[in-house]
PDB file of C-alpha atoms and ligand atoms in Angstrom:
ATOM      1  CA  MET A 422     151.772  50.651 106.321  1.00  0.00           C
ATOM      2  CA  ASN A 423     150.447  49.588 102.967  1.00  0.00           C
ATOM      3  CA  GLN A 424     149.932  52.115 100.227  1.00  0.00           C
ATOM      4  CA  ILE A 425     146.527  51.956  98.509  1.00  0.00           C
ATOM      5  CA  SER A 426     146.634  53.217  94.923  1.00  0.00           C
ATOM      6  CA  ASP A 427     146.822  51.952  91.344  1.00  0.00           C
ATOM      7  CA  THR A 428     150.551  51.572  91.755  1.00  0.00           C
ATOM      8  CA  GLN A 429     150.005  49.544  94.898  1.00  0.00           C
ATOM      9  CA  PHE A 430     153.054  47.576  96.027  1.00  0.00           C
ATOM     10  CA  GLN A 431     155.157  48.533  93.056  1.00  0.00           C
ATOM     11  CA  ALA A 432     158.862  48.209  93.522  1.00  0.00           C
ATOM     12  CA  ASP A 433     159.427  51.982  93.333  1.00  0.00           C
ATOM     13  CA  TRP A 434     157.117  52.541  96.337  1.00  0.00           C
ATOM     14  CA  LEU A 435     158.880  49.788  98.273  1.00  0.00           C
ATOM     15  CA  SER A 436     162.248  51.249  97.428  1.00  0.00           C
ATOM     16  CA  LEU A 437     161.097  54.801  98.322  1.00  0.00           C
ATOM     17  CA  ARG A 438     160.020  53.698 101.792  1.00  0.00           C
ATOM     18  CA  GLU A 439     162.916  51.329 102.537  1.00  0.00           C
ATOM     19  CA  ALA A 440     165.237  53.828 104.292  1.00  0.00           C
ATOM     20  CA  ALA A 441     162.396  55.026 106.547  1.00  0.00           C
ATOM     21  CA  ASP A 442     161.405  51.418 107.260  1.00  0.00           C
ATOM     22  CA  HIS A 443     164.944  50.434 108.212  1.00  0.00           C
ATOM     23  CA  ALA A 444     165.416  53.494 110.431  1.00  0.00           C
ATOM     24  CA  ALA A 445     162.078  52.788 112.143  1.00  0.00           C
ATOM     25  CA  ARG A 446     162.582  49.086 112.977  1.00  0.00           C
ATOM     26  CA  ASP A 447     163.278  48.366 116.625  1.00  0.00           C
ATOM     27  CA  ASP A 448     166.934  47.222 116.731  1.00  0.00           C
ATOM     28  CA  ALA A 449     166.628  45.197 119.937  1.00  0.00           C
ATOM     29  CA  LEU A 450     163.624  43.220 118.716  1.00  0.00           C
ATOM     30  CA  LEU A 451     165.338  42.518 115.382  1.00  0.00           C
ATOM     31  CA  ALA A 452     168.397  41.199 117.257  1.00  0.00           C
ATOM     32  CA  ARG A 453     166.192  38.968 119.423  1.00  0.00           C
ATOM     33  CA  ALA A 454     164.424  37.657 116.296  1.00  0.00           C
ATOM     34  CA  ALA A 455     167.750  36.909 114.582  1.00  0.00           C
ATOM     35  CA  ALA A 456     168.947  35.109 117.726  1.00  0.00           C
ATOM     36  CA  CYS A 457     166.011  32.681 117.381  1.00  0.00           C
ATOM     37  CA  VAL A 458     167.416  31.178 114.155  1.00  0.00           C
ATOM     38  CA  ARG A 459     169.401  28.047 114.888  1.00  0.00           C
ATOM     39  CA  PRO A 460     172.307  27.027 112.616  1.00  0.00           C
ATOM     40  CA  GLY A 461     171.187  25.278 109.423  1.00  0.00           C
ATOM     41  CA  MET A 462     167.650  26.658 109.658  1.00  0.00           C
ATOM     42  CA  ARG A 463     166.209  29.129 107.146  1.00  0.00           C
ATOM     43  CA  VAL A 464     163.982  32.180 107.494  1.00  0.00           C
ATOM     44  CA  LEU A 465     160.671  32.332 105.635  1.00  0.00           C
ATOM     45  CA  ASP A 466     159.661  35.926 104.790  1.00  0.00           C
ATOM     46  CA  LEU A 467     155.919  36.258 104.093  1.00  0.00           C
ATOM     47  CA  GLY A 468     154.961  39.001 101.603  1.00  0.00           C
ATOM     48  CA  SER A 469     158.668  39.585 101.104  1.00  0.00           C
ATOM     49  CA  GLY A 470     158.412  42.160  98.331  1.00  0.00           C
ATOM     50  CA  THR A 471     161.931  42.738  97.059  1.00  0.00           C
ATOM     51  CA  GLY A 472     163.600  41.443 100.249  1.00  0.00           C
ATOM     52  CA  SER A 473     163.653  44.491 102.534  1.00  0.00           C
ATOM     53  CA  THR A 474     163.611  42.353 105.689  1.00  0.00           C
ATOM     54  CA  ALA A 475     166.702  40.465 104.509  1.00  0.00           C
ATOM     55  CA  ARG A 476     168.473  43.795 103.958  1.00  0.00           C
ATOM     56  CA  ALA A 477     167.418  45.006 107.424  1.00  0.00           C
ATOM     57  CA  PHE A 478     168.926  41.832 108.948  1.00  0.00           C
ATOM     58  CA  ALA A 479     172.115  42.224 106.878  1.00  0.00           C
ATOM     59  CA  GLY A 480     172.385  45.898 107.880  1.00  0.00           C
ATOM     60  CA  ALA A 481     172.298  44.808 111.525  1.00  0.00           C
ATOM     61  CA  GLY A 482     175.102  42.279 110.934  1.00  0.00           C
ATOM     62  CA  TYR A 483     172.948  39.182 110.315  1.00  0.00           C
ATOM     63  CA  ASP A 484     174.100  38.610 106.766  1.00  0.00           C
ATOM     64  CA  GLU A 485     174.465  34.836 106.710  1.00  0.00           C
ATOM     65  CA  VAL A 486     170.790  34.029 106.920  1.00  0.00           C
ATOM     66  CA  GLN A 487     169.358  31.551 104.400  1.00  0.00           C
ATOM     67  CA  TRP A 488     166.226  33.324 103.147  1.00  0.00           C
ATOM     68  CA  CYS A 489     163.093  31.948 101.556  1.00  0.00           C
ATOM     69  CA  PHE A 490     161.029  34.790 100.052  1.00  0.00           C
ATOM     70  CA  LEU A 491     157.312  34.183  99.549  1.00  0.00           C
ATOM     71  CA  ASP A 492     155.135  36.660  97.652  1.00  0.00           C
ATOM     72  CA  THR A 493     152.348  36.623  95.065  1.00  0.00           C
ATOM     73  CA  ASP A 494     154.111  39.252  92.948  1.00  0.00           C
ATOM     74  CA  ALA A 495     156.492  37.781  90.349  1.00  0.00           C
ATOM     75  CA  ALA A 496     158.140  41.137  89.601  1.00  0.00           C
ATOM     76  CA  HIS A 497     159.015  41.697  93.275  1.00  0.00           C
ATOM     77  CA  LEU A 498     160.435  38.188  93.519  1.00  0.00           C
ATOM     78  CA  GLN A 499     162.547  38.789  90.421  1.00  0.00           C
ATOM     79  CA  VAL A 500     164.105  41.878  92.031  1.00  0.00           C
ATOM     80  CA  ALA A 501     164.540  39.969  95.310  1.00  0.00           C
ATOM     81  CA  LYS A 502     166.367  37.148  93.508  1.00  0.00           C
ATOM     82  CA  ALA A 503     168.639  39.600  91.673  1.00  0.00           C
ATOM     83  CA  ARG A 504     169.549  41.290  94.977  1.00  0.00           C
ATOM     84  CA  HIS A 505     169.804  38.059  97.018  1.00  0.00           C
ATOM     85  CA  PRO A 506     170.954  35.351  94.576  1.00  0.00           C
ATOM     86  CA  LEU A 507     171.247  32.664  97.283  1.00  0.00           C
ATOM     87  CA  ALA A 508     167.660  33.095  98.450  1.00  0.00           C
ATOM     88  CA  GLU A 509     164.894  30.718  97.474  1.00  0.00           C
ATOM     89  CA  CYS A 510     161.828  32.432  95.982  1.00  0.00           C
ATOM     90  CA  VAL A 511     158.313  31.005  96.176  1.00  0.00           C
ATOM     91  CA  GLN A 512     155.477  32.629  94.264  1.00  0.00           C
ATOM     92  CA  ALA A 513     152.438  31.844  96.407  1.00  0.00           C
ATOM     93  CA  SER A 514     149.780  33.457  98.556  1.00  0.00           C
ATOM     94  CA  VAL A 515     150.153  33.682 102.317  1.00  0.00           C
ATOM     95  CA  TRP A 516     146.399  33.134 102.694  1.00  0.00           C
ATOM     96  CA  ASP A 517     146.794  29.346 102.489  1.00  0.00           C
ATOM     97  CA  VAL A 518     148.427  28.869 105.888  1.00  0.00           C
ATOM     98  CA  ASP A 519     148.517  25.068 105.626  1.00  0.00           C
ATOM     99  CA  ALA A 520     150.558  25.324 102.415  1.00  0.00           C
ATOM    100  CA  LEU A 521     153.300  27.596 103.807  1.00  0.00           C
ATOM    101  CA  PRO A 522     156.656  25.826 103.311  1.00  0.00           C
ATOM    102  CA  LEU A 523     157.909  25.403 106.887  1.00  0.00           C
ATOM    103  CA  GLU A 524     160.497  22.653 106.327  1.00  0.00           C
ATOM    104  CA  HIS A 525     163.819  23.640 107.962  1.00  0.00           C
ATOM    105  CA  VAL A 526     162.377  27.032 108.913  1.00  0.00           C
ATOM    106  CA  GLY A 527     163.698  28.494 112.176  1.00  0.00           C
ATOM    107  CA  LEU A 528     161.869  31.844 111.992  1.00  0.00           C
ATOM    108  CA  VAL A 529     158.942  33.260 110.017  1.00  0.00           C
ATOM    109  CA  THR A 530     159.068  36.996 109.266  1.00  0.00           C
ATOM    110  CA  ALA A 531     156.825  39.616 107.678  1.00  0.00           C
ATOM    111  CA  SER A 532     156.959  43.372 107.324  1.00  0.00           C
ATOM    112  CA  ALA A 533     154.267  45.854 106.312  1.00  0.00           C
ATOM    113  CA  LEU A 534     151.940  42.919 105.692  1.00  0.00           C
ATOM    114  CA  LEU A 535     149.814  42.212 108.780  1.00  0.00           C
ATOM    115  CA  ASP A 536     147.469  45.184 108.330  1.00  0.00           C
ATOM    116  CA  LEU A 537     146.253  43.565 105.082  1.00  0.00           C
ATOM    117  CA  MET A 538     145.453  40.265 106.763  1.00  0.00           C
ATOM    118  CA  SER A 539     142.455  39.117 108.807  1.00  0.00           C
ATOM    119  CA  THR A 540     142.109  37.954 112.413  1.00  0.00           C
ATOM    120  CA  ALA A 541     141.145  34.470 111.201  1.00  0.00           C
ATOM    121  CA  TRP A 542     144.323  34.299 109.138  1.00  0.00           C
ATOM    122  CA  VAL A 543     146.578  35.366 112.002  1.00  0.00           C
ATOM    123  CA  ASP A 544     144.882  32.898 114.357  1.00  0.00           C
ATOM    124  CA  ALA A 545     145.470  30.084 111.833  1.00  0.00           C
ATOM    125  CA  LEU A 546     149.115  31.154 111.425  1.00  0.00           C
ATOM    126  CA  ALA A 547     149.616  31.211 115.210  1.00  0.00           C
ATOM    127  CA  GLU A 548     148.158  27.726 115.488  1.00  0.00           C
ATOM    128  CA  ARG A 549     150.387  26.318 112.726  1.00  0.00           C
ATOM    129  CA  LEU A 550     153.560  27.999 114.030  1.00  0.00           C
ATOM    130  CA  GLY A 551     152.652  26.891 117.567  1.00  0.00           C
ATOM    131  CA  GLN A 552     152.395  23.273 116.427  1.00  0.00           C
ATOM    132  CA  ALA A 553     155.730  23.583 114.590  1.00  0.00           C
ATOM    133  CA  GLY A 554     157.428  25.508 117.455  1.00  0.00           C
ATOM    134  CA  ILE A 555     158.540  28.349 115.152  1.00  0.00           C
ATOM    135  CA  PRO A 556     158.925  32.010 116.296  1.00  0.00           C
ATOM    136  CA  PHE A 557     157.293  34.856 114.356  1.00  0.00           C
ATOM    137  CA  TYR A 558     158.743  38.347 113.804  1.00  0.00           C
ATOM    138  CA  ALA A 559     156.486  40.921 112.130  1.00  0.00           C
ATOM    139  CA  ALA A 560     157.796  44.454 111.648  1.00  0.00           C
ATOM    140  CA  LEU A 561     156.182  47.729 110.662  1.00  0.00           C
ATOM    141  CA  SER A 562     152.475  47.141 111.191  1.00  0.00           C
ATOM    142  CA  PHE A 563     150.647  50.478 110.852  1.00  0.00           C
ATOM    143  CA  ASP A 564     148.890  51.394 114.120  1.00  0.00           C
ATOM    144  CA  GLY A 565     146.373  54.009 112.923  1.00  0.00           C
ATOM    145  CA  ARG A 566     148.294  57.104 114.055  1.00  0.00           C
ATOM    146  CA  MET A 567     149.482  59.841 111.702  1.00  0.00           C
ATOM    147  CA  ARG A 568     150.601  63.223 112.990  1.00  0.00           C
ATOM    148  CA  TRP A 569     151.664  66.142 110.808  1.00  0.00           C
ATOM    149  CA  GLU A 570     153.440  69.184 112.177  1.00  0.00           C
ATOM    150  CA  PRO A 571     152.157  71.788 111.515  1.00  0.00           C
ATOM    151  CA  PRO A 572     148.653  70.307 111.402  1.00  0.00           C
ATOM    152  CA  ILE A 573     145.918  71.358 108.970  1.00  0.00           C
ATOM    153  CA  ALA A 574     142.163  71.256 109.496  1.00  0.00           C
ATOM    154  CA  ALA A 575     141.238  67.981 107.776  1.00  0.00           C
ATOM    155  CA  ASP A 576     144.095  65.797 109.142  1.00  0.00           C
ATOM    156  CA  ALA A 577     141.875  64.090 111.722  1.00  0.00           C
ATOM    157  CA  ASP A 578     138.934  63.465 109.352  1.00  0.00           C
ATOM    158  CA  VAL A 579     141.199  62.056 106.628  1.00  0.00           C
ATOM    159  CA  THR A 580     143.035  59.838 109.122  1.00  0.00           C
ATOM    160  CA  GLU A 581     139.741  58.474 110.411  1.00  0.00           C
ATOM    161  CA  ALA A 582     138.502  57.731 106.880  1.00  0.00           C
ATOM    162  CA  PHE A 583     141.821  56.116 105.967  1.00  0.00           C
ATOM    163  CA  ASN A 584     141.665  53.843 109.008  1.00  0.00           C
ATOM    164  CA  ARG A 585     138.107  52.865 108.083  1.00  0.00           C
ATOM    165  CA  HIS A 586     139.377  51.904 104.633  1.00  0.00           C
ATOM    166  CA  GLN A 587     142.258  49.916 106.155  1.00  0.00           C
ATOM    167  CA  ARG A 588     139.760  47.780 108.067  1.00  0.00           C
ATOM    168  CA  GLY A 589     137.851  46.992 104.848  1.00  0.00           C
ATOM    169  CA  ASP A 590     137.622  43.780 102.887  1.00  0.00           C
ATOM    170  CA  LYS A 591     140.940  42.346 101.633  1.00  0.00           C
ATOM    171  CA  GLY A 592     141.036  38.870 100.129  1.00  0.00           C
ATOM    172  CA  GLY A 593     137.374  38.289 101.076  1.00  0.00           C
ATOM    173  CA  GLN A 594     137.825  38.987 104.819  1.00  0.00           C
ATOM    174  CA  ALA A 595     137.885  42.173 106.921  1.00  0.00           C
ATOM    175  CA  ALA A 596     141.498  43.306 107.284  1.00  0.00           C
ATOM    176  CA  MET A 597     142.989  43.902 110.739  1.00  0.00           C
ATOM    177  CA  GLY A 598     144.203  47.331 109.527  1.00  0.00           C
ATOM    178  CA  PRO A 599     145.456  49.525 112.395  1.00  0.00           C
ATOM    179  CA  ASP A 600     144.626  46.805 114.954  1.00  0.00           C
ATOM    180  CA  ALA A 601     147.017  44.323 113.320  1.00  0.00           C
ATOM    181  CA  ALA A 602     149.772  44.242 115.939  1.00  0.00           C
ATOM    182  CA  ALA A 603     147.374  44.057 118.911  1.00  0.00           C
ATOM    183  CA  LEU A 604     145.246  41.315 117.324  1.00  0.00           C
ATOM    184  CA  THR A 605     148.343  39.363 116.286  1.00  0.00           C
ATOM    185  CA  ALA A 606     149.688  39.554 119.836  1.00  0.00           C
ATOM    186  CA  LYS A 607     146.369  38.212 121.129  1.00  0.00           C
ATOM    187  CA  GLY A 608     146.286  35.363 118.581  1.00  0.00           C
ATOM    188  CA  PHE A 609     149.841  34.232 119.357  1.00  0.00           C
ATOM    189  CA  GLU A 610     149.430  34.548 123.121  1.00  0.00           C
ATOM    190  CA  ALA A 611     146.372  32.281 122.870  1.00  0.00           C
ATOM    191  CA  GLN A 612     148.704  29.629 121.403  1.00  0.00           C
ATOM    192  CA  GLY A 613     151.160  29.952 124.308  1.00  0.00           C
ATOM    193  CA  PHE A 614     153.701  32.264 122.630  1.00  0.00           C
ATOM    194  CA  THR A 615     155.463  35.002 124.596  1.00  0.00           C
ATOM    195  CA  VAL A 616     154.870  38.221 122.651  1.00  0.00           C
ATOM    196  CA  SER A 617     156.952  41.418 122.714  1.00  0.00           C
ATOM    197  CA  LEU A 618     155.889  44.641 121.004  1.00  0.00           C
ATOM    198  CA  ALA A 619     158.024  47.681 120.174  1.00  0.00           C
ATOM    199  CA  ASP A 620     157.402  51.069 118.618  1.00  0.00           C
ATOM    200  CA  SER A 621     158.654  51.492 115.044  1.00  0.00           C
ATOM    201  CA  ALA A 622     157.146  54.791 113.919  1.00  0.00           C
ATOM    202  CA  TRP A 623     158.310  56.524 110.775  1.00  0.00           C
ATOM    203  CA  VAL A 624     159.719  59.929 111.705  1.00  0.00           C
ATOM    204  CA  LEU A 625     159.879  61.976 108.516  1.00  0.00           C
ATOM    205  CA  GLY A 626     161.061  65.528 107.901  1.00  0.00           C
ATOM    206  CA  PRO A 627     161.302  67.930 104.969  1.00  0.00           C
ATOM    207  CA  ASP A 628     164.188  65.852 103.531  1.00  0.00           C
ATOM    208  CA  ASP A 629     161.679  63.020 103.071  1.00  0.00           C
ATOM    209  CA  ALA A 630     159.312  65.159 100.957  1.00  0.00           C
ATOM    210  CA  ALA A 631     159.164  62.574  98.127  1.00  0.00           C
ATOM    211  CA  LEU A 632     158.091  59.822 100.543  1.00  0.00           C
ATOM    212  CA  GLN A 633     155.671  62.179 102.294  1.00  0.00           C
ATOM    213  CA  ASP A 634     154.083  63.158  98.953  1.00  0.00           C
ATOM    214  CA  GLU A 635     153.625  59.544  97.832  1.00  0.00           C
ATOM    215  CA  PHE A 636     152.269  58.604 101.244  1.00  0.00           C
ATOM    216  CA  VAL A 637     149.777  61.493 101.196  1.00  0.00           C
ATOM    217  CA  ALA A 638     148.606  60.449  97.713  1.00  0.00           C
ATOM    218  CA  GLY A 639     147.895  56.911  98.947  1.00  0.00           C
ATOM    219  CA  VAL A 640     146.158  58.117 102.096  1.00  0.00           C
ATOM    220  CA  ALA A 641     143.956  60.523 100.090  1.00  0.00           C
ATOM    221  CA  THR A 642     142.944  57.836  97.580  1.00  0.00           C
ATOM    222  CA  ALA A 643     141.931  55.438 100.338  1.00  0.00           C
ATOM    223  CA  ALA A 644     140.173  58.146 102.379  1.00  0.00           C
ATOM    224  CA  ALA A 645     138.193  59.239  99.293  1.00  0.00           C
ATOM    225  CA  GLN A 646     137.193  55.606  98.671  1.00  0.00           C
ATOM    226  CA  ALA A 647     135.970  55.526 102.274  1.00  0.00           C
ATOM    227  CA  GLY A 648     133.743  58.557 101.559  1.00  0.00           C
ATOM    228  CA  GLU A 649     135.881  61.464 102.820  1.00  0.00           C
ATOM    229  CA  VAL A 650     134.932  64.413 100.557  1.00  0.00           C
ATOM    230  CA  GLN A 651     137.822  66.631 101.748  1.00  0.00           C
ATOM    231  CA  ALA A 652     140.474  64.097 100.715  1.00  0.00           C
ATOM    232  CA  GLU A 653     141.548  65.658  97.427  1.00  0.00           C
ATOM    233  CA  THR A 654     141.748  69.251  98.735  1.00  0.00           C
ATOM    234  CA  TRP A 655     143.555  67.968 101.821  1.00  0.00           C
ATOM    235  CA  ALA A 656     146.139  66.139  99.682  1.00  0.00           C
ATOM    236  CA  ARG A 657     146.805  69.281  97.604  1.00  0.00           C
ATOM    237  CA  GLY A 658     147.394  71.300 100.788  1.00  0.00           C
ATOM    238  CA  ARG A 659     149.598  68.617 102.282  1.00  0.00           C
ATOM    239  CA  ARG A 660     151.717  68.281  99.143  1.00  0.00           C
ATOM    240  CA  LYS A 661     152.267  72.049  99.004  1.00  0.00           C
ATOM    241  CA  ALA A 662     153.561  71.926 102.584  1.00  0.00           C
ATOM    242  CA  SER A 663     155.665  68.745 102.467  1.00  0.00           C
ATOM    243  CA  GLY A 664     158.929  70.715 102.031  1.00  0.00           C
ATOM    244  CA  HIS A 665     158.496  72.111 105.548  1.00  0.00           C
ATOM    245  CA  THR A 666     156.395  69.473 107.313  1.00  0.00           C
ATOM    246  CA  ALA A 667     157.264  66.809 109.866  1.00  0.00           C
ATOM    247  CA  LEU A 668     155.254  63.585 109.784  1.00  0.00           C
ATOM    248  CA  ARG A 669     155.105  60.750 112.283  1.00  0.00           C
ATOM    249  CA  VAL A 670     153.370  57.526 111.180  1.00  0.00           C
ATOM    250  CA  GLY A 671     152.807  54.991 113.938  1.00  0.00           C
ATOM    251  CA  HIS A 672     153.979  51.415 113.430  1.00  0.00           C
ATOM    252  CA  ALA A 673     154.651  48.470 115.721  1.00  0.00           C
ATOM    253  CA  ASP A 674     157.110  45.559 115.561  1.00  0.00           C
ATOM    254  CA  LEU A 675     156.218  42.236 117.144  1.00  0.00           C
ATOM    255  CA  LEU A 676     158.149  39.127 118.162  1.00  0.00           C
ATOM    256  CA  ALA A 677     156.288  35.975 119.244  1.00  0.00           C
ATOM    257  CA  VAL A 678     158.372  33.148 120.696  1.00  0.00           C
ATOM    258  CA  PRO A 679     156.825  29.725 121.380  1.00  0.00           C
ATOM    259  CA  ALA A 680     157.009  28.215 124.846  1.00  0.00           C
ATOM    260  CA  GLY A 681     160.299  26.449 125.522  1.00  0.00           C
ATOM    261  CA  HIS A 682     162.124  28.099 122.602  1.00  0.00           C
ATOM    262  CA  GLY A 683     165.456  29.465 123.868  1.00  0.00           C
ATOM    263  CA  PRO A 684     167.514  31.814 121.660  1.00  0.00           C
ATOM    264  CA  LYS A 685     170.660  30.380 120.103  1.00  0.00           C
ATOM    265  CA  GLN A 686     173.992  31.833 121.211  1.00  0.00           C
ATOM    266  CA  ASP A 687     174.560  35.113 119.376  1.00  0.00           C
ATOM    267  CA  ASP A 688     177.841  34.318 117.609  1.00  0.00           C
ATOM    268  CA  ARG A 689     178.235  37.648 115.817  1.00  0.00           C
ATOM    269  CA  ARG A 690     180.366  39.102 118.561  1.00  0.00           C
TER     270      ARG A 690
HETATM  271  C1  SAM B  29     153.762  46.730 101.582  1.00  0.00           C
HETATM  272  S1  SAM B  29     154.509  45.417 100.750  1.00  0.00           S
HETATM  273  C2  SAM B  29     155.822  44.972 101.889  1.00  0.00           C
HETATM  274  C3  SAM B  29     156.939  44.236 101.208  1.00  0.00           C
HETATM  275  C4  SAM B  29     158.150  43.922 102.100  1.00  0.00           C
HETATM  276  N1  SAM B  29     157.799  43.022 103.175  1.00  0.00           N
HETATM  277  C5  SAM B  29     158.749  45.203 102.636  1.00  0.00           C
HETATM  278  O1  SAM B  29     158.712  45.433 103.853  1.00  0.00           O
HETATM  279  O2  SAM B  29     159.254  45.996 101.812  1.00  0.00           O
HETATM  280  C6  SAM B  29     153.417  44.035 100.928  1.00  0.00           C
HETATM  281  C7  SAM B  29     153.881  42.827 100.156  1.00  0.00           C
HETATM  282  O3  SAM B  29     152.969  41.757 100.410  1.00  0.00           O
HETATM  283  C8  SAM B  29     152.718  41.090  99.202  1.00  0.00           C
HETATM  284  N2  SAM B  29     151.419  40.448  99.347  1.00  0.00           N
HETATM  285  C9  SAM B  29     150.203  41.027  99.456  1.00  0.00           C
HETATM  286  N3  SAM B  29     149.252  40.093  99.590  1.00  0.00           N
HETATM  287  C10 SAM B  29     149.890  38.900  99.567  1.00  0.00           C
HETATM  288  C11 SAM B  29     149.455  37.538  99.666  1.00  0.00           C
HETATM  289  N4  SAM B  29     148.166  37.246  99.791  1.00  0.00           N
HETATM  290  N5  SAM B  29     150.383  36.564  99.606  1.00  0.00           N
HETATM  291  C12 SAM B  29     151.703  36.848  99.453  1.00  0.00           C
HETATM  292  N6  SAM B  29     152.163  38.112  99.361  1.00  0.00           N
HETATM  293  C13 SAM B  29     151.278  39.118  99.415  1.00  0.00           C
HETATM  294  C14 SAM B  29     152.763  42.167  98.134  1.00  0.00           C
HETATM  295  O4  SAM B  29     152.996  41.633  96.851  1.00  0.00           O
HETATM  296  C15 SAM B  29     153.907  43.010  98.653  1.00  0.00           C
HETATM  297  O5  SAM B  29     155.142  42.551  98.156  1.00  0.00           O
END
């Protein structure tokens, strides 16, 4: 999911969440996505941040992928380039679907991005990728569910307010927020893609207290902006308990494969 605060999208937040993101990704769907990339084709990562998707692929043994990272944030791209010197970096917005550089692209990826985007955007992306015959793999879309153990009184109210905020205006259009994976599946299916969904929830424990604390801070800020008056008190209570709290945050991974697109032979083994 996407953290909403003044330090939104900063590299330290991305790096704090990376281990949880990688543990949460569905391994089988990632392997099927990687198998879509034919030799000589590159992978375009939308909203790449510092290149976490490339590291997830490499961690699963797919380390010879030619990456093209696309993001609006120059600082993230600088870190991505330092960590993946062979990758191409494009500083641009994903909103302009017609301008996305699809030459020699065998797979388009995204992670923790779709909840920010609108239904109109995803429908336009599905149409363009359908015309080009390119598969789409989008990991870690927040699905609206957060469950703390043990629970405290305001968890449900804060979650509801947070989800309201997630569906708010981003880039001039209502964001898909927690409905992102379901709406993306619908948009790609309408263009003839075969869509697979998999669970990729974060499962955090007391050892992840730093990530839990930062997550709670972002949730509280967004919930307060959505009018939840208990948000600040709730966050204080949650932070006090994070050393002995379990937290599950629902996410979904999605793979959309265009009609007639067979996977290449998996030559890793
Ligand atoms: C939550 S971060 C995820 C980054 C990375 N995919 C990951 O999983 O670590 C969202 C990323 O999307 C980028 N982003 C947000 N809006 C964007 C837009 N309109 N065009 C391109 N990138 C965008 C941000 O700069 C940020 O790097």
